[in-house]
Coordinates of C-alpha atoms and ligand atoms in Angstrom, one line a residue:
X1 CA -7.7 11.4 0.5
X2 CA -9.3 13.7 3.4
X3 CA -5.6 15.5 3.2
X4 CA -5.7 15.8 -0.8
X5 CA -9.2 17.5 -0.7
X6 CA -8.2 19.8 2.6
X7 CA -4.9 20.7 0.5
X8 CA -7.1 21.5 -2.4
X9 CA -9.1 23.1 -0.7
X10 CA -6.7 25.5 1.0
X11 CA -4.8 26.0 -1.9
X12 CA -7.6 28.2 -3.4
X13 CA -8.0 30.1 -0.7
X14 CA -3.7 30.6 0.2
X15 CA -3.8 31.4 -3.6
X16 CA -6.6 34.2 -3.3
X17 CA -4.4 35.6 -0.3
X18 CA -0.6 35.4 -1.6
X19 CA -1.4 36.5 -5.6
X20 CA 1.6 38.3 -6.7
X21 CA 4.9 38.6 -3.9
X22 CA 4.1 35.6 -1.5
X23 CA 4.5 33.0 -4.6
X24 CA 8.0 33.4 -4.9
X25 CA 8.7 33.2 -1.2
X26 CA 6.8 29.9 -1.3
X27 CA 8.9 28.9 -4.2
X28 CA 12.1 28.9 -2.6
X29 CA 10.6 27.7 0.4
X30 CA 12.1 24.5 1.8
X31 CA 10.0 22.1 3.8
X32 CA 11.4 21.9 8.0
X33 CA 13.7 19.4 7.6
X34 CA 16.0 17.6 10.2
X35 CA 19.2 16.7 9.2
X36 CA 19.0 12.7 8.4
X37 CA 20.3 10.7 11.5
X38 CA 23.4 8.3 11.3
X39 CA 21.9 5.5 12.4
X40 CA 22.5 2.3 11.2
X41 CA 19.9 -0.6 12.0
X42 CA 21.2 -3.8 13.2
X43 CA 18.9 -6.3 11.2
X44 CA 17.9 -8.8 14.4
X45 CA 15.4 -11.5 13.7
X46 CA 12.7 -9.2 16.5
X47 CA 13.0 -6.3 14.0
X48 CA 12.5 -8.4 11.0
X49 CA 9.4 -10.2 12.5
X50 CA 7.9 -6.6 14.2
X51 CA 8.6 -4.5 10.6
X52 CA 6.5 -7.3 8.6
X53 CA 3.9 -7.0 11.3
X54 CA 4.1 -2.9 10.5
X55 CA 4.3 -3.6 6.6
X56 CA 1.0 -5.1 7.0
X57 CA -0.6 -3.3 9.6
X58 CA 0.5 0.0 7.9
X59 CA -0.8 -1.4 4.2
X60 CA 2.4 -0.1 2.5
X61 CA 1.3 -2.7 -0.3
X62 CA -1.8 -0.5 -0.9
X63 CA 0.2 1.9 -2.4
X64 CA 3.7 0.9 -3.0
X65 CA 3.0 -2.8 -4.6
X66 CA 1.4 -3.8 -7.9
X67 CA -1.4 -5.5 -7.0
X68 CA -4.0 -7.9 -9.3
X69 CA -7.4 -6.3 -8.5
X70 CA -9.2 -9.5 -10.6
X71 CA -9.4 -11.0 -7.2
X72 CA -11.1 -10.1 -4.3
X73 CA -9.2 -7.2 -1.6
X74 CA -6.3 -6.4 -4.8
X75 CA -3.6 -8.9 -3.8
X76 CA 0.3 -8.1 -4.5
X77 CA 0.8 -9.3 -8.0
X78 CA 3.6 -11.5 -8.2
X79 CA 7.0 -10.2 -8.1
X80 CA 5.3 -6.4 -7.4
X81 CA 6.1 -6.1 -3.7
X82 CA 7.3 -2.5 -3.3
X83 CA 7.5 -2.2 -6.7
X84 CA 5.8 0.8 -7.5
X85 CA 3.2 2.3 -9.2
X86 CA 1.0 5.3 -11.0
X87 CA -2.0 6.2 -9.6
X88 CA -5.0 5.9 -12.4
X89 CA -6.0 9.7 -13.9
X90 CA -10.0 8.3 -12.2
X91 CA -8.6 8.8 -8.6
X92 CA -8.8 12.9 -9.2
X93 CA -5.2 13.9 -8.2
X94 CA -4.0 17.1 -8.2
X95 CA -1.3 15.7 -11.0
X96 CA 0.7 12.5 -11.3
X97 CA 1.3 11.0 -8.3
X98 CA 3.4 8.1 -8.0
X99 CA 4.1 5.7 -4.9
X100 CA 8.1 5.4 -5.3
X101 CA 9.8 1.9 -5.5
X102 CA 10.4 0.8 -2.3
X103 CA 12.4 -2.3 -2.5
X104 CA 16.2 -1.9 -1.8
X105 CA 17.2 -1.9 -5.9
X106 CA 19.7 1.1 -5.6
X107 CA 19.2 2.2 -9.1
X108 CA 15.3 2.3 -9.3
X109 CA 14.5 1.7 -5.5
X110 CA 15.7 3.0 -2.3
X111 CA 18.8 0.5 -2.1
X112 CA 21.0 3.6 -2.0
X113 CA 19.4 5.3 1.0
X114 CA 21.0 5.3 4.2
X115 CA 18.8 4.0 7.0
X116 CA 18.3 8.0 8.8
X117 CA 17.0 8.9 5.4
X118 CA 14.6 6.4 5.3
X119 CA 13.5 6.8 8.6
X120 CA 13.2 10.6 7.8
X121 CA 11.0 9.7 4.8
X122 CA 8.6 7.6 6.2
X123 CA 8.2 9.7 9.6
X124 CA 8.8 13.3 8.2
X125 CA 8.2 13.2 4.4
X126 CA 11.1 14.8 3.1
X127 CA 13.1 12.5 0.5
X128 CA 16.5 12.0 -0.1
X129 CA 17.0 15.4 -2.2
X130 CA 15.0 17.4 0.3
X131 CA 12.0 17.4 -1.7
X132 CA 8.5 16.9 0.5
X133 CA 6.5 13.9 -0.4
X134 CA 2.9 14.5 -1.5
X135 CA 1.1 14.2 1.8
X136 CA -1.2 11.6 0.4
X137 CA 2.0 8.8 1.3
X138 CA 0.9 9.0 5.4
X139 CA 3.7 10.7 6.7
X140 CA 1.4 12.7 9.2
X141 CA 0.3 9.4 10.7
X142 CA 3.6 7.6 10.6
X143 CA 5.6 10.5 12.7
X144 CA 3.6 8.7 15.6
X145 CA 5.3 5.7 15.0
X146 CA 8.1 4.7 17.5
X147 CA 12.0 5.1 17.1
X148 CA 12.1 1.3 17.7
X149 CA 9.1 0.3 15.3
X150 CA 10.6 2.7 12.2
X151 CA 14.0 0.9 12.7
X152 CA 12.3 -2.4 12.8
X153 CA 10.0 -1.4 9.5
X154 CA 13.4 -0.1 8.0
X155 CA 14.7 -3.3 8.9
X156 CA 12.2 -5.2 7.2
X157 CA 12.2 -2.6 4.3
X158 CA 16.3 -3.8 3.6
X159 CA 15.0 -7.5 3.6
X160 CA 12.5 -7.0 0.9
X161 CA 13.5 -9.0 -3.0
X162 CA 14.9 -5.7 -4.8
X163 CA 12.8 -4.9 -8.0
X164 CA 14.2 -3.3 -10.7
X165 CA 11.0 -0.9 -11.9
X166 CA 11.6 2.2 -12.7
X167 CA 8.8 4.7 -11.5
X168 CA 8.2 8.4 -12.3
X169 CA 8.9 10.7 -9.9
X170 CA 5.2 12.5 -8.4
X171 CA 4.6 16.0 -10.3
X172 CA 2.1 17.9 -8.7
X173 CA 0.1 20.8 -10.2
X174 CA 0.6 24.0 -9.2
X175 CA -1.0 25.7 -6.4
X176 CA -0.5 21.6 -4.4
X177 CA 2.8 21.5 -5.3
X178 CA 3.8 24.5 -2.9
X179 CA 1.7 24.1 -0.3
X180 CA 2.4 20.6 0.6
X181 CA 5.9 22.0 1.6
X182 CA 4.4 22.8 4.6
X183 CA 3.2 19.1 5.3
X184 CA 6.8 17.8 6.9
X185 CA 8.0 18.2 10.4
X186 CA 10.6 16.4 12.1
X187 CA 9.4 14.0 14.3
X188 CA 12.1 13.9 17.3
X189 CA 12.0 10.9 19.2
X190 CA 9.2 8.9 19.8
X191 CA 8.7 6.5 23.1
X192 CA 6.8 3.2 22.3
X193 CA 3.0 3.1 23.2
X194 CA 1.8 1.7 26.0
X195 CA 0.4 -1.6 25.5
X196 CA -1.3 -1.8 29.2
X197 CA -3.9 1.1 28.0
X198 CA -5.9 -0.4 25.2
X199 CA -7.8 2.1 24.1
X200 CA -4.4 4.1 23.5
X201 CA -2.9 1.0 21.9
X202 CA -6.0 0.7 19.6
X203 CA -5.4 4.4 18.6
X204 CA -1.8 3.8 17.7
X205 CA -3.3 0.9 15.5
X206 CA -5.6 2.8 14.1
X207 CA -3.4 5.7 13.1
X208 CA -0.5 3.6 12.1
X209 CA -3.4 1.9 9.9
X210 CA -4.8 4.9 8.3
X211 CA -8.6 3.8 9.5
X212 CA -9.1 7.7 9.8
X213 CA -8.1 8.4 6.5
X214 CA -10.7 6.6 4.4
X215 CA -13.2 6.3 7.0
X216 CA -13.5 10.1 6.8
X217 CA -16.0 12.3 9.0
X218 CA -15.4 10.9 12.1
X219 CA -15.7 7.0 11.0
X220 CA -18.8 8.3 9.2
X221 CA -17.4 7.1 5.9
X222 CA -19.5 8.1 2.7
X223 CA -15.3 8.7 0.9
X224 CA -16.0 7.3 -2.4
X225 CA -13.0 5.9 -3.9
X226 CA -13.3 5.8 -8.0
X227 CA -10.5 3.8 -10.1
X228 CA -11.9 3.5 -13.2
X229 CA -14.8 5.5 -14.1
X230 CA -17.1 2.8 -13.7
X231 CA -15.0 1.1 -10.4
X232 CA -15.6 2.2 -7.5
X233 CA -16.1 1.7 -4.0
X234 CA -17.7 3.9 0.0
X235 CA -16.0 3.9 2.7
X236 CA -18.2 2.3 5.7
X237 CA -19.6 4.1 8.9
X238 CA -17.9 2.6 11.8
X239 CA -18.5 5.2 14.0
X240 CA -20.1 3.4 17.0
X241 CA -23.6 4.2 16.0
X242 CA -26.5 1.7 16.3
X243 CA -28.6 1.9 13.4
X244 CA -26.0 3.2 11.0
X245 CA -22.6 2.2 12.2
X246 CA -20.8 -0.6 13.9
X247 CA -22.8 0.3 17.5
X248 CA -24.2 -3.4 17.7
X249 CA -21.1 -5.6 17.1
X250 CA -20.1 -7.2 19.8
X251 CA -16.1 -7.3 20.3
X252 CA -16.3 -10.9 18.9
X253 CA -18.4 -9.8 16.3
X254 CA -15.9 -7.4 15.4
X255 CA -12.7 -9.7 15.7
X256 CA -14.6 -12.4 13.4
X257 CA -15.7 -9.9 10.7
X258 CA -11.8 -9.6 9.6
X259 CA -10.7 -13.2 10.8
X260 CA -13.3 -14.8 8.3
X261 CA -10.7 -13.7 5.5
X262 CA -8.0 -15.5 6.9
X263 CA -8.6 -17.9 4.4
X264 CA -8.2 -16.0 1.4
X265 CA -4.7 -15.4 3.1
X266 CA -4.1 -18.9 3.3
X267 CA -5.6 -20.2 0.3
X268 CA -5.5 -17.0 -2.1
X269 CA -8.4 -15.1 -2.4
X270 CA -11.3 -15.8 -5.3
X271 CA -11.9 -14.0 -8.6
X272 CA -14.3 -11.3 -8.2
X273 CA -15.7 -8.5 -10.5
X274 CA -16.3 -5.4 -10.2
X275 CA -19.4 -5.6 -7.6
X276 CA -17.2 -6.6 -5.1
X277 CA -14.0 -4.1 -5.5
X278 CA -12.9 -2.7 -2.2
X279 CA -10.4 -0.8 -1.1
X280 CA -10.7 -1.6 2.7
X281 CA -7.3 -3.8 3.4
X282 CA -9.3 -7.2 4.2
X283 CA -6.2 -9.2 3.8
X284 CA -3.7 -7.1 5.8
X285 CA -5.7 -6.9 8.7
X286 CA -7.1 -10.0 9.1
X287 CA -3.9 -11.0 10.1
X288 CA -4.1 -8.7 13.2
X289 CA -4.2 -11.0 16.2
X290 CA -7.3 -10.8 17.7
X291 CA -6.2 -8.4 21.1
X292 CA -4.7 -6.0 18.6
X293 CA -8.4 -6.0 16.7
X294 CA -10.0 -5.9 20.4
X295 CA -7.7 -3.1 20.8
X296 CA -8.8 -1.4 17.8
X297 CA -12.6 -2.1 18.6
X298 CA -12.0 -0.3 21.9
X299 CA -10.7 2.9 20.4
X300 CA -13.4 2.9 18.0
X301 CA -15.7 2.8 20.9
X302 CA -14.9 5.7 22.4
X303 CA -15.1 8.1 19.3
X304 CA -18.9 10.1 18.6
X305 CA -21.7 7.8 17.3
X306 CA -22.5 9.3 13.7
X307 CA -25.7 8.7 12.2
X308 CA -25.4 8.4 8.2
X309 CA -26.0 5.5 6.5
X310 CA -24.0 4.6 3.5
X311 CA -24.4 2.5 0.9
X312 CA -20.4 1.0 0.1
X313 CA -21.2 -0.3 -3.6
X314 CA -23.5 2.2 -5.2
X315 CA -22.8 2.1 -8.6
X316 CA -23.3 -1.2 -8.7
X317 CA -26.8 -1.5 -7.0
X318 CA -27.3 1.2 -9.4
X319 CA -25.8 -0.4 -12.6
X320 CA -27.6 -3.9 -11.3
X321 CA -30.9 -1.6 -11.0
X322 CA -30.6 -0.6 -14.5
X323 CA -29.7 -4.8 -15.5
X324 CA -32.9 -5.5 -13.5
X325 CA -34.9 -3.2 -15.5
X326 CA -33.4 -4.3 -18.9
X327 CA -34.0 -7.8 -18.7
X328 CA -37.9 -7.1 -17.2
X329 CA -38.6 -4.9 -20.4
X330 CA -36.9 -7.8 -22.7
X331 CA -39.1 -10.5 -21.4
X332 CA -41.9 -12.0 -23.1
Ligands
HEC1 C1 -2.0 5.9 0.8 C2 -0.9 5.5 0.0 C3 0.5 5.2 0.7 C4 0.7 4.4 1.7 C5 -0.3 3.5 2.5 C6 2.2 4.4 1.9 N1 2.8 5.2 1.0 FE1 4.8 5.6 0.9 N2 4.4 6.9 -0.6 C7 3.2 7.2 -1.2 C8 3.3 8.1 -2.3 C9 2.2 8.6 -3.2 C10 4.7 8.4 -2.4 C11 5.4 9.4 -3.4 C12 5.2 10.8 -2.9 C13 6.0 11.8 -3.6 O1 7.0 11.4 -4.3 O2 5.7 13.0 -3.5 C14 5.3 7.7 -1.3 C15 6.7 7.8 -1.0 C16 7.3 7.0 -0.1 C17 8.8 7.0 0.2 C18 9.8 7.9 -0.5 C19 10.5 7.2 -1.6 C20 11.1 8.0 -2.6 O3 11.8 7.4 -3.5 O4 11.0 9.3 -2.6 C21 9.0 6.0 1.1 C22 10.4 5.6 1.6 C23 7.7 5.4 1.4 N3 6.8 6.0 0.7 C24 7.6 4.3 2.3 C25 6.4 3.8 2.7 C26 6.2 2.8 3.7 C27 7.4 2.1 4.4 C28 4.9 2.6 3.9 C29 4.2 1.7 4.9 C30 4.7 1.9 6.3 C31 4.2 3.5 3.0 N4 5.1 4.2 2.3 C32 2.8 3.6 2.9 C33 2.0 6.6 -0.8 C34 1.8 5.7 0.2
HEC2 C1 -7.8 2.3 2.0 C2 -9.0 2.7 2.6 C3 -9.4 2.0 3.9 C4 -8.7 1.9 5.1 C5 -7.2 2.3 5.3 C6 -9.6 1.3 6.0 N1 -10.8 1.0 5.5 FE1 -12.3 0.0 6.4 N2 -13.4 0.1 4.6 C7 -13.0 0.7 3.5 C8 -14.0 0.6 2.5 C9 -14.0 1.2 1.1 C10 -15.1 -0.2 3.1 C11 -16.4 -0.6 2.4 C12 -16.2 -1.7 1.5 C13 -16.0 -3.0 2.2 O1 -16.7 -3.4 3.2 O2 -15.0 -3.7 1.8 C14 -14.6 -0.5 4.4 C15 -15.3 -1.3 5.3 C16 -15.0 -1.5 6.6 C17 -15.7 -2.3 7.6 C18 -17.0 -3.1 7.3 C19 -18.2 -2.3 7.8 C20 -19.5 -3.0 7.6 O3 -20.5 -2.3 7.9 O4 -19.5 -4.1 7.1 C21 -15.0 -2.3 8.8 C22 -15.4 -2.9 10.1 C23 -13.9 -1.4 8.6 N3 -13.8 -1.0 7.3 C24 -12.9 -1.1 9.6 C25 -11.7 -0.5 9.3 C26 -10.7 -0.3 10.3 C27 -10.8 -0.7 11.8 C28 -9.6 0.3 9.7 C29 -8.3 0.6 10.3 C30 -7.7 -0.5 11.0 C31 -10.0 0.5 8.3 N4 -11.3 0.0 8.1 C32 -9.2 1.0 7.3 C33 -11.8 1.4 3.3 C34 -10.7 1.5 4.2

């Protein structure tokens, strides 16, 4: 989201500075590409078990699955793993974007793909034709993903039910649609992280996880995410600050906030309305094992404490407000 409104932002501006002979250039433009690798990934039971871990830890089901948002965190929907979607016309995109089938149905999915163009995709955001993917898909996070965790997530990407769903492909308004072309890079090869520093594990977590993304403003928060006009949902501070952010919380404190959903996991989570949509992937990472979340807490803590308080369901305190109000005039 911090992407889409930089883009957007610079697209005025390149626009103001290329009128007239630079728009062509950018036409024809194609994004840096590298060629798609040969690989073939051998499906081994480690890969299978590592790429789920990365599924969830990397929320690809935010995006990619249909999810049923009548219950609380927007569980996949039954038989919508990967499936695809269209985002709503209340998220404010810069045209229709639409997080491709990603199950291996070769006619309406990725099933076709060989595994280099996969990995290219995910790590590089160039698809099969060459075309860039709209930067919003986290390709700028994922090119810090390992050689041997994209072959495991491909892995696990092969193993997924196929889904026949046909989704449109993303068209982006013009000026967004030529300046994302400059979003892809190839990502060489990356080395694994090293799991014996923990704050440099935590910040592969946290970038594989896209914290940094919504939590916008250096973990300030204060992103709102609308749906529906009336849906909607803030992004928390968890910068390290003590009045404002997550400053007090203990590391316990911090591993039990997200393991208290592992129920909902477990047991499915309840029915909830609109006062308690969210966004934040609850029930992927409450699944994290607790040293990956210590991990994660110990990154956090070494980021700037920002002071801004936010208030993560607005519209309803407000719309709850205005209830309040209505039913004090009504009475006797
Ligand atoms: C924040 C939303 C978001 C997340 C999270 C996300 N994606 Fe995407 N992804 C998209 C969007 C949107 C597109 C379509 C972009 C376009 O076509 O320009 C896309 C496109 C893709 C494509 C290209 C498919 C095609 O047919 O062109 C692949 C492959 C892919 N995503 C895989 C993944 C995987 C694997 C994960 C998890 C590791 C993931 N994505 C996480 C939003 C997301
Ligand atoms: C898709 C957007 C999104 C992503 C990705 C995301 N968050 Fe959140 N997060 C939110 C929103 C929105 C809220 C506020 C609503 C809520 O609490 O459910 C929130 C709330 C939280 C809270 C609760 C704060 C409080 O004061 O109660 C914590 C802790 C948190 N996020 C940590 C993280 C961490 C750590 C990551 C990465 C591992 C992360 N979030 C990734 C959207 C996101």
């Amino acid at each position: 989201m911090r992407k889409f409104v930089k883009i957007l932002g610079a697209a005025w501006a390149a626009v103001a500075l290329i009128a007239g002979a630079g728009v062509s250039y950018l036409y024809l433009h194609k994004p840096a590409m590298a060629r798609a690798s040969d690989i073939r990934i051998a499906r081994t039971p480690e890969r299978l078990a590592r790429g789920a871990y990365l599924f969830n830890l990397a929320d690809c089901d935010g995006c990619h699955s249909q999810r049923d948002f009548s219950r609380f965190g927007g569980p996949v929907a039954e038989g919508g793993r990967g499936a695809g979607t269209v985002f709503p016309d209340a998220m404010g995109l810069p045209g229709l974007v639409a997080p491709s089938n990603i199950t291996p149905d070769p006619e309406t999915g990725i099933g076709a793909w060989t595994d280099g163009e996969k990995i290219r995709a995910i790590r590089e955001g160039v698809d099969r034709d060459g075309r860039a993917l709209f930067p919003m898909m986290p390709y700028e996070n994922f090119r810090h993903m390992s050689d041997e965790d994209v072959y495991s997530l491909v892995a696990y990407l092969d193993s997924l039910p196929p889904v026949k769903h046909k989704v449109p492909k993303t068209r982006l308004k013009f000026p967004v649609s030529m300046l994302i072309k400059g979003a892809p890079q190839p990502a060489g090869s990356v080395p694994p992280p090293d799991r014996s520093d923990r704050r440099q594990y935590g910040k592969y977590l946290v970038t594989l996880a896209g914290c940094m993304e919504c939590h916008t403003r250096q973990l300030s928060g204060g992103e709102v995410f609308r749906v529906a006009p009336n849906i909607l949902v803030v992004s928390a501070n968890i910068s390290p600050d003590r009045a404002t952010g997550i400053g007090k919380w203990n590391e316990q404190d911090f591993v039990d906030r997200f393991h208290q959903y592992r129920d909902y996991v477990k047991n499915g989570p309840p029915a909830v309305g609109p006062e308690s949509f969210t966004l934040m992937p609850w029930l992927n990472f409450c699944r994290l094992p607790a040293e990956d979340l210590k991990a994660i807490y110990a990154f956090l803590h070494t980021q700037p404490a920002v002071y801004k308080s936010v208030d993560t369901h607005p519209a309803w305190s407000l719309q709850t407000a205005g209830l309040t109000s209505a039913v004090k005039t009504a009475a006797p």
